[in-house]
Tab-separated table of C-alpha atoms in Angstrom:
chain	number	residue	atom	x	y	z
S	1	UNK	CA	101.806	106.389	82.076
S	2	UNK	CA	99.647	107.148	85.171
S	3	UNK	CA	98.269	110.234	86.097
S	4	UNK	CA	99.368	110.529	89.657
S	5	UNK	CA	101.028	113.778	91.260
S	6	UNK	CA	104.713	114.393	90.029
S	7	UNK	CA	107.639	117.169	91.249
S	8	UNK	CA	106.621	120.329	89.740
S	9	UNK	CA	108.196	120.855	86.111
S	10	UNK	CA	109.054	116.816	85.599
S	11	UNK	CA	108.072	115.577	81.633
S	12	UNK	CA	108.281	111.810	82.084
S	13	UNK	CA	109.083	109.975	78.445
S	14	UNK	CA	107.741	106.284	77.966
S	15	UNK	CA	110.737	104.839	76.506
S	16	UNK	CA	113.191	106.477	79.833
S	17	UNK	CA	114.952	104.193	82.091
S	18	UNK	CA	112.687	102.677	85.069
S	19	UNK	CA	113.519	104.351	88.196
S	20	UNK	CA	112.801	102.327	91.082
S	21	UNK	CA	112.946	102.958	94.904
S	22	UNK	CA	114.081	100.563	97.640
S	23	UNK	CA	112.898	101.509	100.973
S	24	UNK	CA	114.655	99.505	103.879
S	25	UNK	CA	113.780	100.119	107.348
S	26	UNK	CA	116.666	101.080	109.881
S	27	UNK	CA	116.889	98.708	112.766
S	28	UNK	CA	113.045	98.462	112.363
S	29	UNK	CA	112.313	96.574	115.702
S	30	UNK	CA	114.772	98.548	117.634
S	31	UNK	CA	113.328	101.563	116.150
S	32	UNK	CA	109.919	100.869	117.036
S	33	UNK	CA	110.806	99.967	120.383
S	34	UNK	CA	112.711	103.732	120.346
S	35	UNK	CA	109.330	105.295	119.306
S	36	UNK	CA	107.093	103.634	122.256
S	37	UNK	CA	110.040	104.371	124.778
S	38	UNK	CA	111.802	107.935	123.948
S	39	UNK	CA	114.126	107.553	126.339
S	40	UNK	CA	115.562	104.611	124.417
S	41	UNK	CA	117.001	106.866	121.769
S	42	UNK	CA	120.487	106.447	121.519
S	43	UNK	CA	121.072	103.826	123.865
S	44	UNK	CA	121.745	100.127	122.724
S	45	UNK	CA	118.906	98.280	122.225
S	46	UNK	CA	117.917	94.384	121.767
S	47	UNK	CA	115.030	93.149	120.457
S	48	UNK	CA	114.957	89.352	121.146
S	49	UNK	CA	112.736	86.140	119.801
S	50	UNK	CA	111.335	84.167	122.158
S	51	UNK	CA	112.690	86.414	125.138
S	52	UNK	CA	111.109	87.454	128.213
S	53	UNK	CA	112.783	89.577	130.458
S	54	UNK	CA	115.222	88.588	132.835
S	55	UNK	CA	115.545	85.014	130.966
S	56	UNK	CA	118.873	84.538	128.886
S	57	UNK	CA	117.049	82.617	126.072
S	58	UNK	CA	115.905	83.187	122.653
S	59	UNK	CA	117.666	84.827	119.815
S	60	UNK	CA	118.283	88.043	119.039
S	61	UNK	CA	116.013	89.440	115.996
S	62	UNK	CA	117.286	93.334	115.780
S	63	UNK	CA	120.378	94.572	117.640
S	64	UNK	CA	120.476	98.538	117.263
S	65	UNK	CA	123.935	100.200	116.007
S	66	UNK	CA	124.967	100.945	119.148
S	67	UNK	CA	124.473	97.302	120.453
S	68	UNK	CA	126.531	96.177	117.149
S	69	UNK	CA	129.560	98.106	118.719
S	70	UNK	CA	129.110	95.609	121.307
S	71	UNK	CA	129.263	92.454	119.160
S	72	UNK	CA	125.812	91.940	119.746
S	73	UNK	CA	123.985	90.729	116.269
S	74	UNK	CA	121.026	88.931	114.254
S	75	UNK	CA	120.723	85.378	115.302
S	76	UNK	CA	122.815	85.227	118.348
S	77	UNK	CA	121.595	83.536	121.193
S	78	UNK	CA	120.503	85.966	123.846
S	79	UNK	CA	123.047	84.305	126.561
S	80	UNK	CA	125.919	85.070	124.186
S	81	UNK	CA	124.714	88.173	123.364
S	82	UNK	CA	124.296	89.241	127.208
S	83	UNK	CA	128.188	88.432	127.722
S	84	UNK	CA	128.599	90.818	125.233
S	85	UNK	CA	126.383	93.914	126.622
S	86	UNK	CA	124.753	92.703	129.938
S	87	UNK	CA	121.236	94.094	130.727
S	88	UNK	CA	120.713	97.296	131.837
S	89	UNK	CA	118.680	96.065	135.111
S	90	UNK	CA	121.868	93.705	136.468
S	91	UNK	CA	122.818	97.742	138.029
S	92	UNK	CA	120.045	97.096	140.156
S	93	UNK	CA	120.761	95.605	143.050
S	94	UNK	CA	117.609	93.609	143.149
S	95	UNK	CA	118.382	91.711	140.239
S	96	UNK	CA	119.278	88.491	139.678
S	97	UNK	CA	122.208	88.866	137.574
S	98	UNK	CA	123.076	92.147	139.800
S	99	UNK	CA	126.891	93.183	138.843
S	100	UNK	CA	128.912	95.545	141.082
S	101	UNK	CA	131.217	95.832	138.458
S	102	UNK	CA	129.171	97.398	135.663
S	103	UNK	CA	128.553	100.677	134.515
S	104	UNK	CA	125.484	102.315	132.750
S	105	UNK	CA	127.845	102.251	129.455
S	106	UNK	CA	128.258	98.518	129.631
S	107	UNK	CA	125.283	97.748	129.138
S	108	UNK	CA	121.963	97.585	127.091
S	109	UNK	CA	117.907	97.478	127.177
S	110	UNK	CA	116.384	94.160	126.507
S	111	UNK	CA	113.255	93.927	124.909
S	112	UNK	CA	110.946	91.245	123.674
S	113	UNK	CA	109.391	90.903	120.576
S	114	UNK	CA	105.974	92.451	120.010
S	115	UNK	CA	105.007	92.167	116.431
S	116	UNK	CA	101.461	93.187	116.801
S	117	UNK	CA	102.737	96.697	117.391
S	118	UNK	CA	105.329	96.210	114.609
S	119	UNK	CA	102.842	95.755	112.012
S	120	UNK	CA	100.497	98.859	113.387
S	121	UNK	CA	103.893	101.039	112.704
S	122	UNK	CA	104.745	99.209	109.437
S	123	UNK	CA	101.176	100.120	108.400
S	124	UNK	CA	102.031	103.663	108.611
S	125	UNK	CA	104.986	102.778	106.895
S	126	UNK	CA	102.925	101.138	104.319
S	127	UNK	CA	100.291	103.745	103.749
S	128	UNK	CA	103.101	106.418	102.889
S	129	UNK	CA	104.646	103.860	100.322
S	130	UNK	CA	101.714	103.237	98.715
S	131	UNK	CA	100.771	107.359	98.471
S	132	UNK	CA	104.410	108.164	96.616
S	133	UNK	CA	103.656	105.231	94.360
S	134	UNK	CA	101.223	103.559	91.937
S	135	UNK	CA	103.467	100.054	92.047
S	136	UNK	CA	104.693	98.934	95.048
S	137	UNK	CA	106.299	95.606	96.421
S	138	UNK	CA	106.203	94.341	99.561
S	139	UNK	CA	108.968	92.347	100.477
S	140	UNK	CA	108.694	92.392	103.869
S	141	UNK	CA	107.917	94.251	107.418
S	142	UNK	CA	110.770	96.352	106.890
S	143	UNK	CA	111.251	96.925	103.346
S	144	UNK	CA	109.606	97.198	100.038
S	145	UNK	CA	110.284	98.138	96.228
S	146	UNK	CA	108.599	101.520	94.667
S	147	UNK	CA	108.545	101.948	90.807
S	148	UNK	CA	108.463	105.535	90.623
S	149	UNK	CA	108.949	106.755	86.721
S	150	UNK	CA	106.062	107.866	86.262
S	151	UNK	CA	106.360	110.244	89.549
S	152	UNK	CA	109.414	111.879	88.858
S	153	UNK	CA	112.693	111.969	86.383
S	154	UNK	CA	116.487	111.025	87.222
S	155	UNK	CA	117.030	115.003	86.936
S	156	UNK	CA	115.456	114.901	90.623
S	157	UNK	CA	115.271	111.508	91.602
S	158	UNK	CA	117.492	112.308	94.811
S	159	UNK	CA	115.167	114.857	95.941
S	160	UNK	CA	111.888	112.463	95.574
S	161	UNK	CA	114.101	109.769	96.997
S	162	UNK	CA	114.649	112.322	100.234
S	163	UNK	CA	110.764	112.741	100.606
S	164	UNK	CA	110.029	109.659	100.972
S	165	UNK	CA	112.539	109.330	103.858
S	166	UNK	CA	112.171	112.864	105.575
S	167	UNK	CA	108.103	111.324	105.692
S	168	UNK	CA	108.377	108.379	107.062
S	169	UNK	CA	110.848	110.127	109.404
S	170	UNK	CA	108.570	112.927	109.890
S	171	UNK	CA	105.013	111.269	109.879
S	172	UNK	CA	105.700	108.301	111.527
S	173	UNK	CA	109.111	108.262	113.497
S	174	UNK	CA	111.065	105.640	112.406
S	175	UNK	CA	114.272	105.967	110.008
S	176	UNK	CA	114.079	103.766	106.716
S	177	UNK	CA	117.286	104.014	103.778
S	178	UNK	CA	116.194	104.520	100.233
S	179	UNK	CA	118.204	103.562	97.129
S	180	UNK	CA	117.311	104.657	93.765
S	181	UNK	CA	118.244	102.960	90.547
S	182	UNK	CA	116.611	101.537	87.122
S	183	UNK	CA	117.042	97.842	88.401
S	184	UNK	CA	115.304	96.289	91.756
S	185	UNK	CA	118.911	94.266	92.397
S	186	UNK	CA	120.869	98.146	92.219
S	187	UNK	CA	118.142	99.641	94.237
S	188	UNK	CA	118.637	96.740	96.956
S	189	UNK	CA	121.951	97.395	97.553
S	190	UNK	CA	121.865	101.329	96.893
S	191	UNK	CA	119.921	101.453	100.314
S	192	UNK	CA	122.528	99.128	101.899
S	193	UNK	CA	125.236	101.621	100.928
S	194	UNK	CA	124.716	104.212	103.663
S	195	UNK	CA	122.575	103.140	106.668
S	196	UNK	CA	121.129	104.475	108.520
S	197	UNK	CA	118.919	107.375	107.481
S	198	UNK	CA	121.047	107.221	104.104
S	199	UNK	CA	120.110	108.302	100.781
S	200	UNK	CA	121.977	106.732	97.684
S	201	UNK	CA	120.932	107.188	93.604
S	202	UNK	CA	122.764	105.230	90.610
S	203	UNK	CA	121.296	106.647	87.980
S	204	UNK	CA	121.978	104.706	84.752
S	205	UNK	CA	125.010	104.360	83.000
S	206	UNK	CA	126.402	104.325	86.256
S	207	UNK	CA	125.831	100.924	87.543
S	208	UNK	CA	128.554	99.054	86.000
S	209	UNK	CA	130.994	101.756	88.140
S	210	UNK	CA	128.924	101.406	91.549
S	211	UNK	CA	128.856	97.846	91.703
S	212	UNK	CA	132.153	96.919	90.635
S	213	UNK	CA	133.949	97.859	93.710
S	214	UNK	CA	131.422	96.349	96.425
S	215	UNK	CA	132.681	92.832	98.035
S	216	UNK	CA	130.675	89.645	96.293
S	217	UNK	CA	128.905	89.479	99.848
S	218	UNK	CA	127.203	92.657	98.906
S	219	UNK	CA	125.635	91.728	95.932
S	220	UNK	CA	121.889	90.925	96.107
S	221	UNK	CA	120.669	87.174	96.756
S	222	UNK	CA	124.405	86.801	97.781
S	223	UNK	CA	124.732	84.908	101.572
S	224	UNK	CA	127.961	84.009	103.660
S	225	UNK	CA	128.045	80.208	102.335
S	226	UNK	CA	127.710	81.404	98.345
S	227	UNK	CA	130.506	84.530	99.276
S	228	UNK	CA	132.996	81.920	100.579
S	229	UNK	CA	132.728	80.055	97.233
S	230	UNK	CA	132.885	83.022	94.997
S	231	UNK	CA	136.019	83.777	96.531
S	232	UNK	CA	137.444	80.530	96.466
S	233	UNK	CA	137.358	80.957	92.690
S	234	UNK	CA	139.041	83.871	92.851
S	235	UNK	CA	136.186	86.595	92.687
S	236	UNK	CA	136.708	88.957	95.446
S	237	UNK	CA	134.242	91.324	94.224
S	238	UNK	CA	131.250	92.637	92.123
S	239	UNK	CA	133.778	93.729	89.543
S	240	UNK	CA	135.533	90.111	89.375
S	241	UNK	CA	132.150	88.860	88.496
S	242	UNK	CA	131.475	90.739	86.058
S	243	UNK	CA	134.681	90.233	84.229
S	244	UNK	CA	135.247	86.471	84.918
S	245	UNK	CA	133.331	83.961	82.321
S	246	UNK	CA	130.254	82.768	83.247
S	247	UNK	CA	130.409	79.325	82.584
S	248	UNK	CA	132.514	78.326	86.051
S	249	UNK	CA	129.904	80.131	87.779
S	250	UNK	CA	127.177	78.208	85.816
S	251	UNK	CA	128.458	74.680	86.040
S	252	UNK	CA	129.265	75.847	90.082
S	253	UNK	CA	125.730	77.289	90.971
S	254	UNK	CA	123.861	76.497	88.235
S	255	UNK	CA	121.141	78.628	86.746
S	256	UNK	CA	121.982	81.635	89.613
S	257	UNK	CA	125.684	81.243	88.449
S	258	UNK	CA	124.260	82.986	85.446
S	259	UNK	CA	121.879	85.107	87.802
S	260	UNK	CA	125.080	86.347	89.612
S	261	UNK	CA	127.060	87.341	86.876
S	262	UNK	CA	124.277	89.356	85.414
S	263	UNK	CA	123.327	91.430	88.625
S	264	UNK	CA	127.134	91.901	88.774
S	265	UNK	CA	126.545	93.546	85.374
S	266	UNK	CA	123.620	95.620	86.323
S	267	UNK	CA	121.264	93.414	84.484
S	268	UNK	CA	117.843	93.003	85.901
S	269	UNK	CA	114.614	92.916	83.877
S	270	UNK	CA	112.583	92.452	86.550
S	271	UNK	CA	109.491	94.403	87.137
S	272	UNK	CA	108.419	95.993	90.067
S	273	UNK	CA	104.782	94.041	90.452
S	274	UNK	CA	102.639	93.887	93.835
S	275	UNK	CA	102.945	90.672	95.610
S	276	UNK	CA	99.262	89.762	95.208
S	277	UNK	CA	95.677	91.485	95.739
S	278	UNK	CA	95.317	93.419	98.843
S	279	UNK	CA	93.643	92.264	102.231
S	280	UNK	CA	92.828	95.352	103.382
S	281	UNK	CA	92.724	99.273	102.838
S	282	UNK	CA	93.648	101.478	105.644
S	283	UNK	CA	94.595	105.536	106.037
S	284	UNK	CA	95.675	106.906	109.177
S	285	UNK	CA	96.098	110.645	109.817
S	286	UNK	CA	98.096	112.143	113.454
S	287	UNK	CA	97.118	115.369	114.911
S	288	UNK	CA	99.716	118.034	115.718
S	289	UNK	CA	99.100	117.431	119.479
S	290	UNK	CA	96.625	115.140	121.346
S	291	UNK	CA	93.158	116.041	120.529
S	292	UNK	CA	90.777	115.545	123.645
S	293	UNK	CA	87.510	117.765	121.382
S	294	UNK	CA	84.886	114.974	119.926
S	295	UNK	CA	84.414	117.138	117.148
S	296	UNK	CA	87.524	117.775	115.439
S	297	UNK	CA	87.700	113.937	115.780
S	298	UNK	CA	85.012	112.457	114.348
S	299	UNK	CA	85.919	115.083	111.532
S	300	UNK	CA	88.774	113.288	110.721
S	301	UNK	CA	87.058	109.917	111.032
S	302	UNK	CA	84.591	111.017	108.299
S	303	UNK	CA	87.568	112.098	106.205
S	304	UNK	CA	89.341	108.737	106.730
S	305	UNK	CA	86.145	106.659	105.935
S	306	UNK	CA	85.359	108.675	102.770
S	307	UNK	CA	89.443	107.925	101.387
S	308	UNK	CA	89.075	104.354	102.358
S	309	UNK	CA	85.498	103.648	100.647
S	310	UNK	CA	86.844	105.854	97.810
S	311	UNK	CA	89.688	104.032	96.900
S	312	UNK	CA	87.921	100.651	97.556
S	313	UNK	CA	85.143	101.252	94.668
S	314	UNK	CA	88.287	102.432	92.884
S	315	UNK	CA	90.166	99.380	93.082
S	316	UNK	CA	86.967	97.340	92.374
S	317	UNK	CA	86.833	95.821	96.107
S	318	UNK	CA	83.994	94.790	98.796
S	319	UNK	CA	84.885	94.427	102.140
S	320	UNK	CA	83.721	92.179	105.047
S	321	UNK	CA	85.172	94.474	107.994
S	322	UNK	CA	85.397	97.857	109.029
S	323	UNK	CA	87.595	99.115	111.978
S	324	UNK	CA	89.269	102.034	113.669
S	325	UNK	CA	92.238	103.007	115.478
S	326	UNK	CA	92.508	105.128	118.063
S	327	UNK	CA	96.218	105.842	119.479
S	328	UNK	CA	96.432	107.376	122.735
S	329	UNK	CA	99.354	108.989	124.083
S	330	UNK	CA	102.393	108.325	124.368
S	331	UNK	CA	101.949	105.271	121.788
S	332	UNK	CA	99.344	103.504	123.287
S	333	UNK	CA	97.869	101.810	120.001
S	334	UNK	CA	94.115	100.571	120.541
S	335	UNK	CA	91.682	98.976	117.865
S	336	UNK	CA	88.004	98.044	117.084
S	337	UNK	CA	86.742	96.459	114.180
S	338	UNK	CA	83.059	94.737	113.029
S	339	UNK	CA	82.650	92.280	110.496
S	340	UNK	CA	79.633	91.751	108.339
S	341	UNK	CA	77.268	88.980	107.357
S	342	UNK	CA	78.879	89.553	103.669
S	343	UNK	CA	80.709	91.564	101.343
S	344	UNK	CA	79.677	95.411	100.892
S	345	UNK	CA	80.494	98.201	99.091
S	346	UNK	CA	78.671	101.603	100.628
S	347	UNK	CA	80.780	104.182	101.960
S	348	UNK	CA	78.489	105.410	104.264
S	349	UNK	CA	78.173	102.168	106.226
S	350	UNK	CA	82.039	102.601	106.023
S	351	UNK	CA	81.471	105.972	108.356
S	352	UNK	CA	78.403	104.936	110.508
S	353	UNK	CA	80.568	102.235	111.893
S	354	UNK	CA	83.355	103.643	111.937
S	355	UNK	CA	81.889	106.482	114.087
S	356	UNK	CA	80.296	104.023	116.330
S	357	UNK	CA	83.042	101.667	116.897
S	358	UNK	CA	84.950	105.142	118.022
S	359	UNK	CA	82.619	106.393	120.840
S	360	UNK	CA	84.730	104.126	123.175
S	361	UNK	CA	87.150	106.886	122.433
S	362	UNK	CA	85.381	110.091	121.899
S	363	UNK	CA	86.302	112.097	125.233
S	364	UNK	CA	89.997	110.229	125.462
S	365	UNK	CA	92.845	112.521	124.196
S	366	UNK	CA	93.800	111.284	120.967
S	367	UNK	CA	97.465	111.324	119.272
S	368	UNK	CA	96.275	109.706	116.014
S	369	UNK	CA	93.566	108.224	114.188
S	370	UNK	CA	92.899	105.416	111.635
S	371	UNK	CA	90.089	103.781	109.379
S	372	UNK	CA	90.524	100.426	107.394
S	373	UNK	CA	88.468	97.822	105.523
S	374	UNK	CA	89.271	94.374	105.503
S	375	UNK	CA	88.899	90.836	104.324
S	376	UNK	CA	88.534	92.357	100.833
S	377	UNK	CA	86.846	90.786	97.399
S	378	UNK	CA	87.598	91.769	94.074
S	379	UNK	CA	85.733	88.987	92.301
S	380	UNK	CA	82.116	89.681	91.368
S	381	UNK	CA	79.887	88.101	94.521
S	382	UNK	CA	76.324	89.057	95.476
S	383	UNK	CA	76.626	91.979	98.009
S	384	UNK	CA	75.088	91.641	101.299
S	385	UNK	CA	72.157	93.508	101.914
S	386	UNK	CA	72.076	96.113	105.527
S	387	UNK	CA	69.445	93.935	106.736
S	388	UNK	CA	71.242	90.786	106.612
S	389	UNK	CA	74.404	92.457	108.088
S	390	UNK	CA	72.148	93.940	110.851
S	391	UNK	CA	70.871	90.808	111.769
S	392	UNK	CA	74.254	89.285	111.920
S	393	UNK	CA	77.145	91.833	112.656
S	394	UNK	CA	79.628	90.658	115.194
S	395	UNK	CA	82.420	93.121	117.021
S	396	UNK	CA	85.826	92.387	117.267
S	397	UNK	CA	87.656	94.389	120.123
S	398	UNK	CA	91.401	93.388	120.574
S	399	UNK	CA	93.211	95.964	122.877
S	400	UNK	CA	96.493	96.814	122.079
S	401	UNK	CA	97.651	96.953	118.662
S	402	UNK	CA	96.179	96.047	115.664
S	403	UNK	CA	97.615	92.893	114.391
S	404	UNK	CA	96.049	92.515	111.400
S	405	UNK	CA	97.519	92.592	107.456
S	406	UNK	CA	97.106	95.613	105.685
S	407	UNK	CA	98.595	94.007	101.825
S	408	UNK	CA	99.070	90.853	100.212
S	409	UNK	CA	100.149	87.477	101.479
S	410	UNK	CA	103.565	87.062	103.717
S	411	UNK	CA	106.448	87.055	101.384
S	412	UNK	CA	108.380	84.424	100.849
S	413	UNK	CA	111.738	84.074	102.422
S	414	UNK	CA	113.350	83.726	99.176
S	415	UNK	CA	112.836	87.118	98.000
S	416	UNK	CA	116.511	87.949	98.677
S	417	UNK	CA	118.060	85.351	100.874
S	418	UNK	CA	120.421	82.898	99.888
S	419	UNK	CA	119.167	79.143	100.102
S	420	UNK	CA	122.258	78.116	102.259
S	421	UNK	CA	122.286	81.288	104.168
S	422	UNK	CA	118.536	80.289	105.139
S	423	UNK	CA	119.324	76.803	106.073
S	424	UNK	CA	122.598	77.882	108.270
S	425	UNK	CA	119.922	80.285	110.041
S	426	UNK	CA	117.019	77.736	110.599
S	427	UNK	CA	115.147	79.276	107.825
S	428	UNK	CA	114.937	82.660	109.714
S	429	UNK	CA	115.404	85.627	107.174
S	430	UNK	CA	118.276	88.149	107.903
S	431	UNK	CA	118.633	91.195	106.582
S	432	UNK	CA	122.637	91.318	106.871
S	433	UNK	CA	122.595	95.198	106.130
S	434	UNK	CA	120.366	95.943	108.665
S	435	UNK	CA	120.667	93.103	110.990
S	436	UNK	CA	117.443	92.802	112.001
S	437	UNK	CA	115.858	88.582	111.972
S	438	UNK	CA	112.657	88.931	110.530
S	439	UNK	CA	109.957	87.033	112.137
S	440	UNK	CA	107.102	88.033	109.698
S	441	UNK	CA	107.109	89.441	106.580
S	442	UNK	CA	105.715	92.665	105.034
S	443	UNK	CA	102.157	91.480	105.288
């Protein structure tokens, strides 16, 4: 058992069920897009791959909910999903696929993909993840898998289940869905059950029950090719599954025949483990309103450094780069970072660059703020020296947003996608639930 914070009044036993969290973005493209443009917010929104705007190719990689009402979806070609909800500019007169015919309600904003300024949101994301729990995988971008038993007990695991969603929603401004159960598989689709912004817990003993009505398209790994089969044998849903002998489904799939009769159980022994060692440390903190004062910010810098630095010599980590963030208002997301001769471990070089690479920023009113280390070692290696790095430092500036990873390795596609659902999609991930095409994964 760790010794991290817990609700007030929890005792957490060693031999209780697992509880584990599934956080799954809403829309996450389409919500970012929402954050950087307010005045997106409730209007139907398309987010497409390798679209510029005013073209009519590409694919679409997020449709918001209200775009869905339109037909539009993950994967569709931009040109068929214009036919279905034509651009917001084709009112204006100017453009070249000007209508007379439509009307602000017919149609949609188009926007293309920026995933630079996905990840800086999904860091955000990340950083809250990783403060609510000890154990945390990454899946992807948009979604990841807390183990949270030793945080809290299944007498309140709806209301730790609501913090983490009210503080993503609160701290960084995008919706996620959280489902709470003791298996990763029963978590997955808990936070499928109610999107958006939903909340769902299957505590145990109660899996068998909550899975048995759900369609066999809804169970997790299961894809529209591997559906249509199920049901040609007869297995319309979870509960069929479950009840039906496992052999057919065996000699039919082979060793995830047995895999899908056993999630349609509620039987999942796997662990919630990190993808891999981390690639960089980062903590970001906002201010209640744009801060234009030098002081209060370099405050907060120092603060930022000192948690970073802290919890590298915790984890047992050196670090080849230190940057900043500096986001300006409304969202305009700018970073600096400096890389070193060799690996280090000295917080206060951690805040003397820090501070420096900020100056740039110092009299600029400032919305939020953000510190990471990067290009991490965990190994043992000879530490650089200050002289050497002094001798040999080289800045990075990249204006804009910050594109770099902030975990482990991308995740692989297979996490939970179905191998024929992958190949039908030219090995582009969807999230069906959400209906969002991921281009990159939880990095």
């Amino acid at each position: 058992m760790t010794d991290g914070p817990r609700l007030p009044g929890v005792e957490t036993e060693d031999e209780e069920e697992r509880i584990v969290c599934h956080v799954d973005a809403d829309c996450f493209y389409a919500s970012c897009e929402r954050l950087r443009e307010p005045e997106l917010r409730g209007e139907p929104v398309v987010v497409g791959m390798g679209y510029e705007p005013g073209d009519t190719v590409g694919a679409v990689a997020t449709a918001s909910y209200e775009a869905r009402e339109f037909g539009v979806e993950s994967a569709q070609a931009i040109s068929s999903a214009l036919e279905r909800l034509p651009r917001r500019a084709a009112l204006d007169e100017a453009a070249a696929d000007y209508d007379p015919e439509l009307t602000p309600e017919e149609t949609g904003y188009y926007r293309s993909v920026d995933m630079d300024y996905y990840e800086s949101i999904a860091e955000e994301v990340r950083e809250i993840l990783h403060d609510c729990s000890d154990t945390v995988r990454e899946v992807s971008i948009d979604e990841a898998y807390l183990d949270v038993t030793d945080r809290t007990a299944w007498e309140v695991a709806d209301g730790f289940g609501r913090h983490i969603r009210d503080r993503i929603r609160r701290e960084v401004g995008v919706t996620v869905s959280v489902g709470v159960a003791p298996t990763m598989s029963t978590a997955k689709i808990a936070s499928d059950f109610d999107k958006p912004d939903g909340l769902t817990v299957v505590e145990p003993g109660e899996i068998r029950a909550f899975l048995a009505p759900l369609e066999v398209d809804l169970l997790h790994g299961v894809g529209p090719v591997t559906a249509r089969e199920l049901r040609e044998m007869g297995l319309e849903t979870a509960g069929d599954v479950a009840a039906t002998d496992p052999e057919p489904l065996v000699e039919r799939f082979g060793e995830r025949g047995q895999e899908l009769y056993d999630r349609a159980r509620g039987n999942d022994d796997r662990r919630v483990e990190p993808k891999g060692e981390p690639k960089s440390f980062s903590r970001e903190s906002a201010f209640p309103a744009p801060v234009e004062e030098s002081e209060p910010k370099y405050e907060q810098i120092e603060a930022l450094a000192t948690a970073v630095a802290d919890r590298a010599q915790r984890e047992g980590a050196l670090y080849r780069t230190i940057g900043v963030k500096a986001v300006l208002p409304p969202y305009d997301v700018n970073t600096r970072e400096r890389s070193l001769s060799g690996p280090v471990d000295d917080p206060d070089l951690v805040d003397r660059i820090a501070r420096d690479l900020f100056t740039e920023f110092e009299s600029d009113p400032v919305r939020k703020l953000g510190v990471r280390i990067a290009n991490l070692e965990f190994a043992a290696a000879d530490q650089a020296s200050l002289d050497s790095w002094d001798r040999s430092e080289v800045d990075q500036r990249a204006d804009g947003n910050d594109a770099t990873d902030d975990t482990d390795e991308p995740a692989s596609a297979t996490d939970h996608a179905d191998d024929d659902e992958r190949e039908s999609m030219t090995r582009a991930r969807r999230d069906r639930a959400d209906g969002q095409l991921s281009l990159c994964d939880f990095s």
